[in-house]
mmCIF file with all atom_site columns, C-alpha atoms in Angstrom:
data_model
loop_
_atom_site.group_PDB
_atom_site.id
_atom_site.type_symbol
_atom_site.label_atom_id
_atom_site.label_alt_id
_atom_site.label_comp_id
_atom_site.label_asym_id
_atom_site.label_entity_id
_atom_site.label_seq_id
_atom_site.pdbx_PDB_ins_code
_atom_site.Cartn_x
_atom_site.Cartn_y
_atom_site.Cartn_z
_atom_site.occupancy
_atom_site.B_iso_or_equiv
_atom_site.pdbx_formal_charge
_atom_site.auth_seq_id
_atom_site.auth_comp_id
_atom_site.auth_asym_id
_atom_site.auth_atom_id
_atom_site.pdbx_PDB_model_num
ATOM 1   C CA . MET A 1 1   ? 15.209  52.204 -35.539 1.00 42.00 ? 9   MET A CA 1
ATOM 2   C CA . LYS A 1 2   ? 11.902  54.676 -35.518 1.00 47.00 ? 10  LYS A CA 1
ATOM 3   C CA . TYR A 1 3   ? 9.940   55.567 -39.085 1.00 51.00 ? 11  TYR A CA 1
ATOM 4   C CA . LEU A 1 4   ? 7.218   57.355 -40.278 1.00 60.00 ? 12  LEU A CA 1
ATOM 5   C CA . GLU A 1 5   ? 3.658   55.210 -40.726 1.00 71.00 ? 13  GLU A CA 1
ATOM 6   C CA . THR A 1 6   ? 3.446   54.465 -44.581 1.00 77.00 ? 14  THR A CA 1
ATOM 7   C CA . THR A 1 7   ? -0.162  54.926 -45.505 1.00 81.00 ? 15  THR A CA 1
ATOM 8   C CA . TYR A 1 8   ? -2.542  54.370 -48.824 1.00 82.00 ? 16  TYR A CA 1
ATOM 9   C CA . ASP A 1 9   ? -5.987  56.899 -50.312 1.00 80.00 ? 17  ASP A CA 1
ATOM 10  C CA . PRO A 1 10  ? -8.631  54.192 -49.912 1.00 83.00 ? 18  PRO A CA 1
ATOM 11  C CA . LYS A 1 11  ? -9.415  55.772 -52.631 1.00 86.00 ? 19  LYS A CA 1
ATOM 12  C CA . ASN A 1 12  ? -6.666  55.102 -55.395 1.00 88.00 ? 20  ASN A CA 1
ATOM 13  C CA . PRO A 1 13  ? -4.687  52.490 -52.777 1.00 85.00 ? 21  PRO A CA 1
ATOM 14  C CA . SER A 1 14  ? -1.854  53.591 -56.269 1.00 90.00 ? 22  SER A CA 1
ATOM 15  C CA . ILE A 1 15  ? -0.776  56.162 -53.768 1.00 92.00 ? 23  ILE A CA 1
ATOM 16  C CA . ILE A 1 16  ? 0.899   56.005 -50.416 1.00 92.00 ? 24  ILE A CA 1
ATOM 17  C CA . TYR A 1 17  ? 2.456   58.581 -48.269 1.00 88.00 ? 25  TYR A CA 1
ATOM 18  C CA . VAL A 1 18  ? 4.896   58.708 -45.480 1.00 84.00 ? 26  VAL A CA 1
ATOM 19  C CA . ASP A 1 19  ? 3.680   62.116 -43.293 1.00 75.00 ? 27  ASP A CA 1
ATOM 20  C CA . SER A 1 20  ? 2.668   64.891 -45.980 1.00 80.00 ? 28  SER A CA 1
ATOM 21  C CA . VAL A 1 21  ? 5.250   63.316 -48.659 1.00 89.00 ? 29  VAL A CA 1
ATOM 22  C CA . GLN A 1 22  ? 2.651   61.361 -51.474 1.00 92.00 ? 30  GLN A CA 1
ATOM 23  C CA . TYR A 1 23  ? 4.192   58.397 -53.990 1.00 94.00 ? 31  TYR A CA 1
ATOM 24  C CA . GLU A 1 24  ? 2.920   57.395 -56.910 1.00 94.00 ? 32  GLU A CA 1
ATOM 25  C CA . LEU A 1 25  ? 2.488   53.980 -57.214 1.00 94.00 ? 33  LEU A CA 1
ATOM 26  C CA . GLY A 1 26  ? 0.765   53.540 -60.763 1.00 93.00 ? 34  GLY A CA 1
ATOM 27  C CA . SER A 1 27  ? -2.326  54.868 -62.015 1.00 92.00 ? 35  SER A CA 1
ATOM 28  C CA . PHE A 1 28  ? -6.095  52.934 -60.363 1.00 90.00 ? 36  PHE A CA 1
ATOM 29  C CA . ASP A 1 29  ? -8.640  52.363 -62.815 1.00 89.00 ? 37  ASP A CA 1
ATOM 30  C CA . GLY A 1 30  ? -10.676 52.042 -59.320 1.00 87.00 ? 38  GLY A CA 1
ATOM 31  C CA . LYS A 1 31  ? -10.364 48.135 -59.894 1.00 87.00 ? 39  LYS A CA 1
ATOM 32  C CA . SER A 1 32  ? -6.155  46.843 -59.889 1.00 87.00 ? 40  SER A CA 1
ATOM 33  C CA . ILE A 1 33  ? -3.879  49.548 -59.874 1.00 89.00 ? 41  ILE A CA 1
ATOM 34  C CA . LEU A 1 34  ? -0.987  48.877 -63.191 1.00 92.00 ? 42  LEU A CA 1
ATOM 35  C CA . TYR A 1 35  ? 2.374   49.068 -61.137 1.00 94.00 ? 43  TYR A CA 1
ATOM 36  C CA . ASP A 1 36  ? 5.463   51.295 -62.382 1.00 95.00 ? 44  ASP A CA 1
ATOM 37  C CA . PHE A 1 37  ? 8.139   49.211 -61.070 1.00 96.00 ? 45  PHE A CA 1
ATOM 38  C CA . PRO A 1 38  ? 10.559  52.682 -61.769 1.00 96.00 ? 46  PRO A CA 1
ATOM 39  C CA . LYS A 1 39  ? 8.310   53.955 -59.534 1.00 96.00 ? 47  LYS A CA 1
ATOM 40  C CA . ILE A 1 40  ? 8.029   51.279 -57.006 1.00 97.00 ? 48  ILE A CA 1
ATOM 41  C CA . VAL A 1 41  ? 12.096  51.557 -56.959 1.00 96.00 ? 49  VAL A CA 1
ATOM 42  C CA . LYS A 1 42  ? 11.769  54.920 -56.226 1.00 95.00 ? 50  LYS A CA 1
ATOM 43  C CA . TYR A 1 43  ? 9.148   54.836 -53.424 1.00 96.00 ? 51  TYR A CA 1
ATOM 44  C CA . LEU A 1 44  ? 10.816  52.056 -52.004 1.00 96.00 ? 52  LEU A CA 1
ATOM 45  C CA . ASP A 1 45  ? 14.150  53.838 -51.792 1.00 95.00 ? 53  ASP A CA 1
ATOM 46  C CA . ALA A 1 46  ? 12.593  57.015 -50.416 1.00 93.00 ? 54  ALA A CA 1
ATOM 47  C CA . LYS A 1 47  ? 10.834  54.244 -47.212 1.00 94.00 ? 55  LYS A CA 1
ATOM 48  C CA . GLY A 1 48  ? 14.297  52.491 -47.100 1.00 94.00 ? 56  GLY A CA 1
ATOM 49  C CA . LYS A 1 49  ? 15.267  55.672 -45.862 1.00 93.00 ? 57  LYS A CA 1
ATOM 50  C CA . LEU A 1 50  ? 13.019  56.414 -43.634 1.00 92.00 ? 58  LEU A CA 1
ATOM 51  C CA . MET A 1 51  ? 13.195  52.563 -41.689 1.00 93.00 ? 59  MET A CA 1
ATOM 52  C CA . PHE A 1 52  ? 17.709  51.643 -42.155 1.00 94.00 ? 60  PHE A CA 1
ATOM 53  C CA . GLY A 1 53  ? 19.069  55.267 -42.048 1.00 93.00 ? 61  GLY A CA 1
ATOM 54  C CA . LYS A 1 54  ? 20.252  57.076 -44.567 1.00 92.00 ? 62  LYS A CA 1
ATOM 55  C CA . ASN A 1 55  ? 22.741  55.132 -46.452 1.00 92.00 ? 63  ASN A CA 1
ATOM 56  C CA . PHE A 1 56  ? 20.085  52.948 -48.344 1.00 94.00 ? 64  PHE A CA 1
ATOM 57  C CA . LYS A 1 57  ? 20.136  52.653 -51.592 1.00 93.00 ? 65  LYS A CA 1
ATOM 58  C CA . ILE A 1 58  ? 18.181  50.228 -54.003 1.00 94.00 ? 66  ILE A CA 1
ATOM 59  C CA . TYR A 1 59  ? 21.163  49.125 -56.446 1.00 93.00 ? 67  TYR A CA 1
ATOM 60  C CA . GLU A 1 60  ? 21.203  48.620 -59.612 1.00 92.00 ? 68  GLU A CA 1
ATOM 61  C CA . ASP A 1 61  ? 21.750  45.598 -59.919 1.00 92.00 ? 69  ASP A CA 1
ATOM 62  C CA . ASP A 1 62  ? 19.389  44.293 -57.853 1.00 94.00 ? 70  ASP A CA 1
ATOM 63  C CA . HIS A 1 63  ? 16.108  45.179 -59.760 1.00 95.00 ? 71  HIS A CA 1
ATOM 64  C CA . ASP A 1 64  ? 16.315  42.243 -62.269 1.00 95.00 ? 72  ASP A CA 1
ATOM 65  C CA . LEU A 1 65  ? 15.574  39.940 -58.020 1.00 96.00 ? 73  LEU A CA 1
ATOM 66  C CA . LEU A 1 66  ? 13.589  42.420 -56.728 1.00 97.00 ? 74  LEU A CA 1
ATOM 67  C CA . LEU A 1 67  ? 11.377  43.214 -60.317 1.00 96.00 ? 75  LEU A CA 1
ATOM 68  C CA . LYS A 1 68  ? 10.139  40.098 -59.360 1.00 97.00 ? 76  LYS A CA 1
ATOM 69  C CA . LEU A 1 69  ? 10.015  40.637 -55.343 1.00 98.00 ? 77  LEU A CA 1
ATOM 70  C CA . THR A 1 70  ? 8.021   43.809 -55.923 1.00 97.00 ? 78  THR A CA 1
ATOM 71  C CA . SER A 1 71  ? 5.634   41.459 -58.755 1.00 97.00 ? 79  SER A CA 1
ATOM 72  C CA . TYR A 1 72  ? 4.819   38.836 -56.215 1.00 98.00 ? 80  TYR A CA 1
ATOM 73  C CA . PHE A 1 73  ? 4.525   40.875 -52.988 1.00 97.00 ? 81  PHE A CA 1
ATOM 74  C CA . VAL A 1 74  ? 1.836   43.396 -55.167 1.00 95.00 ? 82  VAL A CA 1
ATOM 75  C CA . GLN A 1 75  ? 0.461   40.083 -56.484 1.00 95.00 ? 83  GLN A CA 1
ATOM 76  C CA . ASP A 1 76  ? 0.749   40.897 -59.690 1.00 95.00 ? 84  ASP A CA 1
ATOM 77  C CA . HIS A 1 77  ? -0.439  36.839 -61.126 1.00 95.00 ? 85  HIS A CA 1
ATOM 78  C CA . ASP A 1 78  ? 0.174   37.430 -64.673 1.00 94.00 ? 86  ASP A CA 1
ATOM 79  C CA . TYR A 1 79  ? 3.192   38.569 -64.753 1.00 94.00 ? 87  TYR A CA 1
ATOM 80  C CA . CYS A 1 80  ? 4.856   36.175 -61.857 1.00 96.00 ? 88  CYS A CA 1
ATOM 81  C CA . LYS A 1 81  ? 3.527   33.628 -64.727 1.00 96.00 ? 89  LYS A CA 1
ATOM 82  C CA . LYS A 1 82  ? 5.732   34.399 -66.792 1.00 96.00 ? 90  LYS A CA 1
ATOM 83  C CA . LEU A 1 83  ? 8.894   34.693 -64.039 1.00 95.00 ? 91  LEU A CA 1
ATOM 84  C CA . GLY A 1 84  ? 7.587   31.328 -63.046 1.00 96.00 ? 92  GLY A CA 1
ATOM 85  C CA . ILE A 1 85  ? 6.484   32.737 -59.551 1.00 97.00 ? 93  ILE A CA 1
ATOM 86  C CA . ASP A 1 86  ? 3.692   30.954 -57.520 1.00 98.00 ? 94  ASP A CA 1
ATOM 87  C CA . THR A 1 87  ? 1.344   33.728 -55.459 1.00 97.00 ? 95  THR A CA 1
ATOM 88  C CA . ALA A 1 88  ? 0.247   30.734 -53.504 1.00 97.00 ? 96  ALA A CA 1
ATOM 89  C CA . LYS A 1 89  ? 3.409   29.999 -52.832 1.00 98.00 ? 97  LYS A CA 1
ATOM 90  C CA . GLY A 1 90  ? 5.947   31.838 -49.785 1.00 98.00 ? 98  GLY A CA 1
ATOM 91  C CA . ILE A 1 91  ? 8.638   33.255 -51.036 1.00 98.00 ? 99  ILE A CA 1
ATOM 92  C CA . LEU A 1 92  ? 12.456  31.930 -49.816 1.00 98.00 ? 100 LEU A CA 1
ATOM 93  C CA . LEU A 1 93  ? 14.734  34.344 -49.837 1.00 98.00 ? 101 LEU A CA 1
ATOM 94  C CA . SER A 1 94  ? 18.432  33.579 -50.470 1.00 96.00 ? 102 SER A CA 1
ATOM 95  C CA . GLY A 1 95  ? 21.860  35.144 -51.177 1.00 94.00 ? 103 GLY A CA 1
ATOM 96  C CA . PRO A 1 96  ? 25.272  35.619 -49.711 1.00 92.00 ? 104 PRO A CA 1
ATOM 97  C CA . VAL A 1 97  ? 25.655  37.355 -46.048 1.00 91.00 ? 105 VAL A CA 1
ATOM 98  C CA . GLY A 1 98  ? 25.504  40.405 -46.321 1.00 89.00 ? 106 GLY A CA 1
ATOM 99  C CA . CYS A 1 99  ? 23.173  41.049 -49.918 1.00 92.00 ? 107 CYS A CA 1
ATOM 100 C CA . GLY A 1 100 ? 20.446  42.693 -48.441 1.00 94.00 ? 108 GLY A CA 1
ATOM 101 C CA . LYS A 1 101 ? 17.266  39.875 -47.419 1.00 97.00 ? 109 LYS A CA 1
ATOM 102 C CA . THR A 1 102 ? 16.411  40.791 -44.372 1.00 97.00 ? 110 THR A CA 1
ATOM 103 C CA . THR A 1 103 ? 16.604  44.446 -44.997 1.00 97.00 ? 111 THR A CA 1
ATOM 104 C CA . LEU A 1 104 ? 14.430  43.770 -48.610 1.00 97.00 ? 112 LEU A CA 1
ATOM 105 C CA . MET A 1 105 ? 11.656  41.275 -46.555 1.00 98.00 ? 113 MET A CA 1
ATOM 106 C CA . ARG A 1 106 ? 11.141  43.917 -43.879 1.00 97.00 ? 114 ARG A CA 1
ATOM 107 C CA . LEU A 1 107 ? 11.263  46.848 -46.707 1.00 97.00 ? 115 LEU A CA 1
ATOM 108 C CA . LEU A 1 108 ? 8.494   45.089 -49.298 1.00 97.00 ? 116 LEU A CA 1
ATOM 109 C CA . PRO A 1 109 ? 4.909   44.977 -47.491 1.00 95.00 ? 117 PRO A CA 1
ATOM 110 C CA . HIS A 1 110 ? 5.505   48.296 -47.127 1.00 94.00 ? 118 HIS A CA 1
ATOM 111 C CA . LEU A 1 111 ? 4.432   48.250 -51.385 1.00 94.00 ? 119 LEU A CA 1
ATOM 112 C CA . VAL A 1 112 ? 0.698   47.186 -49.496 1.00 92.00 ? 120 VAL A CA 1
ATOM 113 C CA . PRO A 1 113 ? 0.180   48.773 -46.462 1.00 88.00 ? 121 PRO A CA 1
ATOM 114 C CA . HIS A 1 114 ? -3.660  47.925 -47.196 1.00 84.00 ? 122 HIS A CA 1
ATOM 115 C CA . LYS A 1 115 ? -3.006  44.318 -47.222 1.00 89.00 ? 123 LYS A CA 1
ATOM 116 C CA . LYS A 1 116 ? -2.041  43.125 -43.792 1.00 90.00 ? 124 LYS A CA 1
ATOM 117 C CA . ALA A 1 117 ? 1.959   42.068 -43.349 1.00 92.00 ? 125 ALA A CA 1
ATOM 118 C CA . TYR A 1 118 ? 3.452   38.981 -41.692 1.00 96.00 ? 126 TYR A CA 1
ATOM 119 C CA . ASN A 1 119 ? 5.298   38.472 -39.051 1.00 97.00 ? 127 ASN A CA 1
ATOM 120 C CA . PHE A 1 120 ? 9.366   38.758 -39.214 1.00 97.00 ? 128 PHE A CA 1
ATOM 121 C CA . ILE A 1 121 ? 10.816  36.478 -36.842 1.00 97.00 ? 129 ILE A CA 1
ATOM 122 C CA . PRO A 1 122 ? 14.488  35.262 -37.055 1.00 98.00 ? 130 PRO A CA 1
ATOM 123 C CA . CYS A 1 123 ? 15.337  32.502 -36.174 1.00 98.00 ? 131 CYS A CA 1
ATOM 124 C CA . ARG A 1 124 ? 17.779  32.399 -33.531 1.00 97.00 ? 132 ARG A CA 1
ATOM 125 C CA . ASN A 1 125 ? 14.706  34.002 -31.472 1.00 97.00 ? 133 ASN A CA 1
ATOM 126 C CA . ILE A 1 126 ? 12.509  31.156 -32.386 1.00 98.00 ? 134 ILE A CA 1
ATOM 127 C CA . VAL A 1 127 ? 14.635  28.477 -30.712 1.00 97.00 ? 135 VAL A CA 1
ATOM 128 C CA . PHE A 1 128 ? 16.130  30.980 -27.808 1.00 96.00 ? 136 PHE A CA 1
ATOM 129 C CA . GLY A 1 129 ? 11.997  30.595 -27.146 1.00 97.00 ? 137 GLY A CA 1
ATOM 130 C CA . PHE A 1 130 ? 11.172  26.444 -27.881 1.00 96.00 ? 138 PHE A CA 1
ATOM 131 C CA . ASN A 1 131 ? 15.064  26.379 -25.148 1.00 96.00 ? 139 ASN A CA 1
ATOM 132 C CA . GLY A 1 132 ? 12.474  28.652 -22.883 1.00 95.00 ? 140 GLY A CA 1
ATOM 133 C CA . VAL A 1 133 ? 8.612   27.497 -23.156 1.00 95.00 ? 141 VAL A CA 1
ATOM 134 C CA . GLY A 1 134 ? 9.531   24.074 -25.278 1.00 94.00 ? 142 GLY A CA 1
ATOM 135 C CA . PHE A 1 135 ? 7.571   21.841 -27.212 1.00 94.00 ? 143 PHE A CA 1
ATOM 136 C CA . LYS A 1 136 ? 4.145   24.038 -27.373 1.00 95.00 ? 144 LYS A CA 1
ATOM 137 C CA . LEU A 1 137 ? 6.318   26.938 -29.474 1.00 96.00 ? 145 LEU A CA 1
ATOM 138 C CA . ILE A 1 138 ? 6.606   24.722 -32.179 1.00 95.00 ? 146 ILE A CA 1
ATOM 139 C CA . GLN A 1 139 ? 2.445   24.386 -32.068 1.00 95.00 ? 147 GLN A CA 1
ATOM 140 C CA . ASP A 1 140 ? 1.733   28.056 -31.990 1.00 95.00 ? 148 ASP A CA 1
ATOM 141 C CA . TYR A 1 141 ? 2.967   27.667 -35.393 1.00 96.00 ? 149 TYR A CA 1
ATOM 142 C CA . GLU A 1 142 ? 0.541   25.722 -36.249 1.00 95.00 ? 150 GLU A CA 1
ATOM 143 C CA . ASP A 1 143 ? -1.870  29.165 -36.676 1.00 96.00 ? 151 ASP A CA 1
ATOM 144 C CA . THR A 1 144 ? -2.853  30.772 -39.763 1.00 95.00 ? 152 THR A CA 1
ATOM 145 C CA . LYS A 1 145 ? -0.273  34.127 -39.729 1.00 96.00 ? 153 LYS A CA 1
ATOM 146 C CA . ASP A 1 146 ? 1.873   34.435 -42.541 1.00 97.00 ? 154 ASP A CA 1
ATOM 147 C CA . TYR A 1 147 ? 5.344   34.711 -40.884 1.00 98.00 ? 155 TYR A CA 1
ATOM 148 C CA . CYS A 1 148 ? 8.426   35.851 -42.117 1.00 98.00 ? 156 CYS A CA 1
ATOM 149 C CA . PHE A 1 149 ? 11.536  32.649 -40.901 1.00 98.00 ? 157 PHE A CA 1
ATOM 150 C CA . ASP A 1 150 ? 14.651  36.009 -40.894 1.00 98.00 ? 158 ASP A CA 1
ATOM 151 C CA . ASP A 1 151 ? 18.415  33.546 -41.122 1.00 98.00 ? 159 ASP A CA 1
ATOM 152 C CA . LEU A 1 152 ? 17.331  29.789 -41.741 1.00 98.00 ? 160 LEU A CA 1
ATOM 153 C CA . GLY A 1 153 ? 20.402  27.885 -41.254 1.00 96.00 ? 161 GLY A CA 1
ATOM 154 C CA . VAL A 1 154 ? 21.805  30.048 -38.547 1.00 93.00 ? 162 VAL A CA 1
ATOM 155 C CA . GLU A 1 155 ? 20.125  29.039 -35.640 1.00 96.00 ? 163 GLU A CA 1
ATOM 156 C CA . HIS A 1 156 ? 21.763  26.351 -32.690 1.00 94.00 ? 164 HIS A CA 1
ATOM 157 C CA . VAL A 1 157 ? 19.605  22.518 -32.054 1.00 94.00 ? 165 VAL A CA 1
ATOM 158 C CA . GLY A 1 158 ? 16.867  23.574 -29.728 1.00 96.00 ? 166 GLY A CA 1
ATOM 159 C CA . ARG A 1 159 ? 17.107  21.414 -25.985 1.00 94.00 ? 167 ARG A CA 1
ATOM 160 C CA . TYR A 1 160 ? 14.712  20.921 -24.032 1.00 93.00 ? 168 TYR A CA 1
ATOM 161 C CA . TYR A 1 161 ? 15.507  19.124 -20.191 1.00 91.00 ? 169 TYR A CA 1
ATOM 162 C CA . GLY A 1 162 ? 18.299  17.267 -22.855 1.00 90.00 ? 170 GLY A CA 1
ATOM 163 C CA . LYS A 1 163 ? 16.231  15.994 -26.263 1.00 92.00 ? 171 LYS A CA 1
ATOM 164 C CA . ASP A 1 164 ? 17.239  18.124 -28.928 1.00 95.00 ? 172 ASP A CA 1
ATOM 165 C CA . CYS A 1 165 ? 15.476  19.644 -31.826 1.00 96.00 ? 173 CYS A CA 1
ATOM 166 C CA . ASN A 1 166 ? 15.873  20.316 -34.576 1.00 96.00 ? 174 ASN A CA 1
ATOM 167 C CA . VAL A 1 167 ? 13.060  23.720 -34.253 1.00 97.00 ? 175 VAL A CA 1
ATOM 168 C CA . MET A 1 168 ? 13.656  25.086 -37.259 1.00 97.00 ? 176 MET A CA 1
ATOM 169 C CA . GLY A 1 169 ? 12.506  21.626 -39.194 1.00 97.00 ? 177 GLY A CA 1
ATOM 170 C CA . GLU A 1 170 ? 9.888   20.955 -36.864 1.00 97.00 ? 178 GLU A CA 1
ATOM 171 C CA . ILE A 1 171 ? 8.197   23.893 -37.503 1.00 98.00 ? 179 ILE A CA 1
ATOM 172 C CA . LEU A 1 172 ? 8.888   23.841 -41.884 1.00 97.00 ? 180 LEU A CA 1
ATOM 173 C CA . ILE A 1 173 ? 6.857   20.385 -41.879 1.00 97.00 ? 181 ILE A CA 1
ATOM 174 C CA . SER A 1 174 ? 3.992   21.626 -39.449 1.00 97.00 ? 182 SER A CA 1
ATOM 175 C CA . ARG A 1 175 ? 3.934   25.081 -41.608 1.00 98.00 ? 183 ARG A CA 1
ATOM 176 C CA . TYR A 1 176 ? 3.563   22.514 -44.715 1.00 97.00 ? 184 TYR A CA 1
ATOM 177 C CA . GLU A 1 177 ? 0.288   20.861 -43.348 1.00 96.00 ? 185 GLU A CA 1
ATOM 178 C CA . VAL A 1 178 ? -0.939  24.385 -42.955 1.00 96.00 ? 186 VAL A CA 1
ATOM 179 C CA . PHE A 1 179 ? -0.420  25.546 -45.993 1.00 98.00 ? 187 PHE A CA 1
ATOM 180 C CA . ARG A 1 180 ? -1.395  22.355 -47.387 1.00 96.00 ? 188 ARG A CA 1
ATOM 181 C CA . ARG A 1 181 ? -4.947  22.945 -45.914 1.00 96.00 ? 189 ARG A CA 1
ATOM 182 C CA . LYS A 1 182 ? -5.194  26.481 -46.216 1.00 96.00 ? 190 LYS A CA 1
ATOM 183 C CA . GLY A 1 183 ? -3.126  28.593 -48.789 1.00 96.00 ? 191 GLY A CA 1
ATOM 184 C CA . THR A 1 184 ? -1.062  29.937 -45.341 1.00 97.00 ? 192 THR A CA 1
ATOM 185 C CA . LYS A 1 185 ? 2.379   31.744 -46.708 1.00 97.00 ? 193 LYS A CA 1
ATOM 186 C CA . THR A 1 186 ? 5.022   31.640 -45.243 1.00 98.00 ? 194 THR A CA 1
ATOM 187 C CA . HIS A 1 187 ? 8.179   33.371 -46.301 1.00 98.00 ? 195 HIS A CA 1
ATOM 188 C CA . ILE A 1 188 ? 12.376  32.567 -45.053 1.00 98.00 ? 196 ILE A CA 1
ATOM 189 C CA . THR A 1 189 ? 15.259  34.348 -45.438 1.00 98.00 ? 197 THR A CA 1
ATOM 190 C CA . THR A 1 190 ? 18.801  32.467 -45.641 1.00 97.00 ? 198 THR A CA 1
ATOM 191 C CA . ASN A 1 191 ? 22.323  31.960 -46.761 1.00 96.00 ? 199 ASN A CA 1
ATOM 192 C CA . LEU A 1 192 ? 22.269  28.330 -47.228 1.00 95.00 ? 200 LEU A CA 1
ATOM 193 C CA . ASN A 1 193 ? 21.544  26.675 -50.948 1.00 91.00 ? 201 ASN A CA 1
ATOM 194 C CA . ALA A 1 194 ? 19.882  23.895 -51.337 1.00 89.00 ? 202 ALA A CA 1
ATOM 195 C CA . GLU A 1 195 ? 22.035  21.561 -51.167 1.00 91.00 ? 203 GLU A CA 1
ATOM 196 C CA . GLU A 1 196 ? 22.985  23.174 -47.355 1.00 94.00 ? 204 GLU A CA 1
ATOM 197 C CA . LEU A 1 197 ? 19.126  23.012 -46.797 1.00 94.00 ? 205 LEU A CA 1
ATOM 198 C CA . GLN A 1 198 ? 18.836  19.484 -47.210 1.00 93.00 ? 206 GLN A CA 1
ATOM 199 C CA . GLU A 1 199 ? 22.020  18.348 -45.161 1.00 94.00 ? 207 GLU A CA 1
ATOM 200 C CA . LYS A 1 200 ? 20.478  20.348 -41.790 1.00 95.00 ? 208 LYS A CA 1
ATOM 201 C CA . TYR A 1 201 ? 16.951  19.917 -42.244 1.00 95.00 ? 209 TYR A CA 1
ATOM 202 C CA . GLY A 1 202 ? 16.721  16.673 -44.203 1.00 94.00 ? 210 GLY A CA 1
ATOM 203 C CA . GLU A 1 203 ? 14.836  15.732 -47.462 1.00 94.00 ? 211 GLU A CA 1
ATOM 204 C CA . ARG A 1 204 ? 11.853  15.768 -45.372 1.00 94.00 ? 212 ARG A CA 1
ATOM 205 C CA . VAL A 1 205 ? 10.915  18.792 -44.969 1.00 95.00 ? 213 VAL A CA 1
ATOM 206 C CA . ARG A 1 206 ? 13.526  19.880 -47.498 1.00 95.00 ? 214 ARG A CA 1
ATOM 207 C CA . SER A 1 207 ? 10.617  17.614 -50.826 1.00 95.00 ? 215 SER A CA 1
ATOM 208 C CA . ARG A 1 208 ? 8.430   20.070 -48.754 1.00 96.00 ? 216 ARG A CA 1
ATOM 209 C CA . MET A 1 209 ? 10.152  23.484 -49.222 1.00 96.00 ? 217 MET A CA 1
ATOM 210 C CA . ARG A 1 210 ? 9.354   23.063 -52.809 1.00 95.00 ? 218 ARG A CA 1
ATOM 211 C CA . GLU A 1 211 ? 6.079   23.152 -52.920 1.00 97.00 ? 219 GLU A CA 1
ATOM 212 C CA . MET A 1 212 ? 5.917   25.394 -50.020 1.00 97.00 ? 220 MET A CA 1
ATOM 213 C CA . PHE A 1 213 ? 8.584   28.260 -51.877 1.00 98.00 ? 221 PHE A CA 1
ATOM 214 C CA . ASN A 1 214 ? 9.266   30.374 -54.677 1.00 97.00 ? 222 ASN A CA 1
ATOM 215 C CA . LEU A 1 215 ? 12.732  30.277 -55.227 1.00 96.00 ? 223 LEU A CA 1
ATOM 216 C CA . VAL A 1 216 ? 14.547  34.108 -55.274 1.00 97.00 ? 224 VAL A CA 1
ATOM 217 C CA . SER A 1 217 ? 17.692  34.083 -54.824 1.00 95.00 ? 225 SER A CA 1
ATOM 218 C CA . PHE A 1 218 ? 20.550  37.055 -54.988 1.00 92.00 ? 226 PHE A CA 1
ATOM 219 C CA . SER A 1 219 ? 23.630  36.517 -56.840 1.00 85.00 ? 227 SER A CA 1
ATOM 220 C CA . ASN A 1 220 ? 26.689  34.860 -55.295 1.00 82.00 ? 228 ASN A CA 1
ATOM 221 C CA . LEU A 1 221 ? 28.767  37.695 -56.059 1.00 76.00 ? 229 LEU A CA 1
ATOM 222 C CA . ALA A 1 222 ? 26.421  40.656 -55.357 1.00 80.00 ? 230 ALA A CA 1
ATOM 223 C CA . LYS A 1 223 ? 28.575  43.180 -53.286 1.00 79.00 ? 231 LYS A CA 1
ATOM 224 C CA . ASP A 1 224 ? 28.509  42.767 -49.096 1.00 80.00 ? 232 ASP A CA 1
ATOM 225 C CA . LYS A 1 225 ? 26.112  46.257 -48.744 1.00 77.00 ? 233 LYS A CA 1
ATOM 226 C CA . ARG A 1 226 ? 26.474  45.664 -44.791 1.00 76.00 ? 234 ARG A CA 1
ATOM 227 C CA . GLY A 1 227 ? 30.427  48.016 -45.841 1.00 63.00 ? 235 GLY A CA 1
#
């Protein structure tokens, strides 16, 4: 779906423009932004409708989770500390099928258009790529770009010239090394819980994920928003 570009006022980054419509996310004192959560929700609802269609909405049931995520994306270090979120780590967003994980992780970077957004890639596409080019693809993710890997856990085992590979497991190990050396962030969405992740990727990967990610979860009772 085509949607309008998000821009901001360089002199006042608390003001965001979508085409000619202005949204004020808080107040700017010349050095930092004091964000206003109700204004953020209003903006995200409007931007979401442009990106995903008129049926998109921000659900009140998700406000607590959204407060955590927005605090992280705007890098409110003090409030994130109160919430138990480490702003130096990535986000692992988990929850049931259809609860809105992918949508939010596509939407939230538009809160901070003055910052470089991460590359958003479905895990199944990565495995398809591996099946075509092999182990070079895993090495490609050893760079210092930020990524969001979508739908971790639904991808198949990769196979290249008859050799099987847990592609995403290997990539996560590589990303862990980059995180340790450079502080480069990786983000993930997944339907799997901690036990299921460990079963699929092993304790070696799971232990590294604990260091790399803040776990933010939808309720298991979160509604399917695709209906």
